[in-house]
Amino acid sequence: MSNQTINAQKEILRQPSTIALVGNPNTGKSTIFNALTGLRQKIANYPGITVERKMGTTIINGVLHKIIDLPGAYSLNHKKADERITYETLIGSYDHEEKPDLLLMVVDASNLERNLFLASQVMDLQIPMLMVLTMSDIADERGIRIQSQQLSNVWGVPVISINARSKKCDVQIKQALFEQGVATPKPFKWNPSKLLRQAVDRLDREWLSEHTQLPERARPIEALRLLAEGSLEDSFYQYSEEEKAKKLIEELQNTLEAQGENPTAVEVVQRYSFIGDSSEGSVTKEQRDEQTWTDRLDNVLTHRVAGPVIFVLVLLVMFQSIFSWATPFMDMIDMLFIEFGAFVGSSLPAGLLNSLLVDGIIAGFGGVVIFLPQIIFLFLFIYFLEGSGYMARAAFVMDGFMTKVGLHGRSVVPLMSGFACAIPGIMATRTIENWRDRLITIMILPFMACSARLPVYAVMISAFVPDKRIIGFLTLQGLVFFGLYLFGIVMAVGSAAVMKRIFPTGKPTPFLMELPSYKWPNISSVVIQSLERGKIFVTEAGKIIVAISIILWVLASFPTYEPTANDLADMDANRQISEQMLSTLQLNQSYAGTFGQWIEPAIEPLGFDWKIGIGLLTSFAAREVMVGTLNTIYSIEETEEQLGLIERLRGEIDPETGLPKYTLATALSLMIFFAIAMQCMSTLAIVKRETNSWKWPLIMFGYMTVLAYFSAWITYEWANTFLLG
Amino acid sequence: MIVPLTTTKIGEQVRVSCLNCTSEDTCRLQELGCVEGATGTVVSNQKNIILQVGECRLAITHPLAMNILVEPVSKKKSSNL
Ligand SMILES: Nc1nc2c(ncn2[C@@H]2O[C@H](COP(=O)(O)OP(=O)(O)OP(=O)(O)O)[C@@H](O)[C@H]2O)c(=O)[nH]1
Ligand SMILES: [Mg+2]
C-alpha cells in the first residue's frame, strides 16, 4: 500500500469551529457526543437511534467548539430520512445551518472494513477529520488487532482508538485533537467505466452545477446517487426545472442499463477492494471457532416460531410487572401528597388561597405524580431491551407479520417506543425506507398505549376491576392492563391493514437490517435515562396540570353558592352531611358544573357523567391531565373523611337510582375511549412536521376520535348487557 | 455451482456471486458489506436468513435472499440446532 503523508492541521482548533460526528449507525457517535458535551442524547444498541441533528458545545484547550451529533448512515447514497439529514449536513446544503468545519469520523473497530466504506466516501468531501475507532474493547475481546499508525498512513488522517463507554473518552479525544490535529483526506480515486464517467459528467454539467448550490466536491457523489436512485422528489428542496433533471436522469439511466451497467457497482467494489488491501497490513484477526453468546441467543430469539412467542411474552411480563412492581412506590407517593395537602391545609388560614393550593394544585399534581413509578419502570424496561440489542431481533422476527398488515419490520421499534410516548415513536419512523410504510406507521402509532394513558388505566382498573390472582404472578388487574395494551396493538394492526388497501401500493422494500451483537446494557445509563424521562414527565405534566388545575378550580368554585333557607334548616338537623351537600350543590351550579351538564347528553351513551366529561375535555391538552382533573373536582366536593380518588370513584352514588354511579361498564368504556381517541396536541404537531402537511394530522384526529366514540359506546352497552345485566 | 442464498444450510460458508435485485436493494446490500465476492457464513436459515459477512450480521428476509446468488465455498459441519 502506498502511504500518504499526513498534513495535520492543528491551528484549526484555535478558533471556534463546528465539529460533526459521522459514522455508521450504532457505532458510538452519541456516546461520544454525550461525553464531550455533557448532554444526554439517547443511546441504545440498535442501528438508527439518533434521527436528527443535535447540537452541543465543548471546550478544547480553552476554545468553545460546537459539536453536532448526526444520525448514522451506511453510505452517502442516502435512502432514508435520517440518512438524508447526515448527507445534507455534510455537503453543507442545510438551510440556515453552518456546515461542519471538521469531522470526527467514527469507525467501529470491531467491524472495520464495513465502516471504512462510509469513511472512504466521506473522505471524498475533503473535510478535515480525525478518525476515531470506537469499540476497541470489543475488538480486543474478539482478537482483532488494529495498527492505528498503519491505518493512519494509508488513509492520510490521524487515527485514535478508544472505548467510547469509558469515562476518559472525552479527554482522549480532546487530547488527540490537540496533539495530532486533523487532516484533510484525499479523495479516493476509482475508475468508473467511460460510460459512467460521461453520465456523471453530464449530470454535473447540465443539472448540478447550474441548478443546485452543491459545492463542487459533492457533485460527483450526488450525481452517482441520482443515477442509482433516480429520485429527486425525496430531497428537501424544490428545484426549478425539476422536470428537466428527471428527464436527463432517466435518459442516462437507460443508456447505462442498455450497456448492462449498474451505476454504483464499480464504485462500491473498488472502494471495498481498496479497503480490503489497506487493512492487510493494519488489521489482524485471530481465528476463533467457538460459538459466541450472540450465536447462542440468536438461535432462540430469532427462531421462526419461538422468536415471535418470546416477543409477546416479553411484552406480557413488561406490562404485568410495571403494574404490580410499582404499587408500593405509588402508595408511598400517594401518602406523601395526602399528608402534604393536609399539612398545607391546616397551616394556612382557611379560605380561597388554601382551597386553591390544596384542592386545586396539590390534588391535581399529586394525582398525576403518583404514576411516576410506573412510568419509570416502563422506561427501565424499554431502555434495557433497547440497550441489549434485542430490538433488532424483534424487528426481524416480526417482519413477516408486519408486512402482512401493511407495515414493515422496521416499524416495530417506533411502535415499541410508542408505548413510552408517540412523539419519539413518530420521529423514529425516519428509519423506515419506504414512504408508504412510514406513513402508515405514523398514522397508527398513537394507538400504542403511551405512558400518558397509564394513569387513567391504572385508576380505572384499581377502582373497578376485582383484585384476583389468576396464576402465578398474573393477576386479573394485571391481565386487564395487558389487555388494554393488546387492544391498542390490535387497533393499530387493524387500522394498518385497512390503510394498506386504501393507500397506493408502491414497490415493497424487503427487510434488511444489521443485527448488532448483544451487549450487557450500560445499567447506570439505563437508570439515568429512565429517571430523566421521569423528570420530564413530572415537569411537563406538572406545567399543564398546574395551569389546568388552577383554571378548573376557578371554574368549579365560582360562582359561589348561596345556601337557601331550606339548606340552612337541613344543616341544623345534621351538620356533617349538610356541609357535604353544600359542596355538591356548589360544584353542580359552578361554571364547570353548568358547562359539564350542558355537554352531558353527548357523552351519556358512553356511560359518562359531566365530571368525567370535564375530565375528557381537559385531557385533550394531555391525556394524563384527566386524572388530575378528576382529583381536583373531587377535592372541591368534600367528604366526611379524606379519601383517595379511587374510593371516591367507587363511592359516587347516582342520586336518582341510589346505586353506584360508576361501574365496571363505565370504567371499560372510558378506558376504550382513551385507548383510541387522539387526545394529544403535541402528537398532531409532530405528524404535521414529519409529513409536511396538515392533511395527515387532521385525518388522524378525525378517524381516531370518531372511532373512539363509537367503540366506547358499544363497549358500554355490551358491558351493561353481558357483564352486569 | 451458484444457488440462491435461501437454499443454503446453517453453518455453510458461501461467496456472494451475484446480487440479482433492484438497483436500490443492491445498493443497500452493498453498503452493508454484502458485495459480490464477499464471503460469509449462514448463521440461520428459517425461511428468513441471517448471514454473517465479516464481523457484520445481516438479517435478510426471504424475498430478498432469493435474489442473492451465492457459491458454496467449503462445507463445514452443520452447527447443532
Ligand atoms: N463496548 C462498547 N460499547 C460501546 C462503545 N461505544 C458505544 N457503545 C455502545 O454501542 C451502542 C450504540 O451507541 P450509540 O452511541 O447509541 O451509537 P450511535 O452511533 O449514536 O448510533 P445511531 O444513533 O443509531 O447511529 C450502545 O449500546 C453503546 O453503549 C464502545 O466503545 N465500547
Ligand atoms: Mg446516535
Coordinates of C-alpha atoms and ligand atoms in Angstrom, one line a residue, chain A residues 29-30 42 49-50 69-70, ligand 2:
Chain A
K29 CA -21.4 8.6 18.0
S30 CA -24.0 9.7 20.5
K42 CA -30.4 8.8 23.7
I49 CA -31.4 5.6 17.3
T50 CA -30.4 9.2 16.5
D69 CA -24.4 14.6 16.6
L70 CA -25.8 13.1 13.4
Ligands
MG2 MG -26.8 8.2 18.0

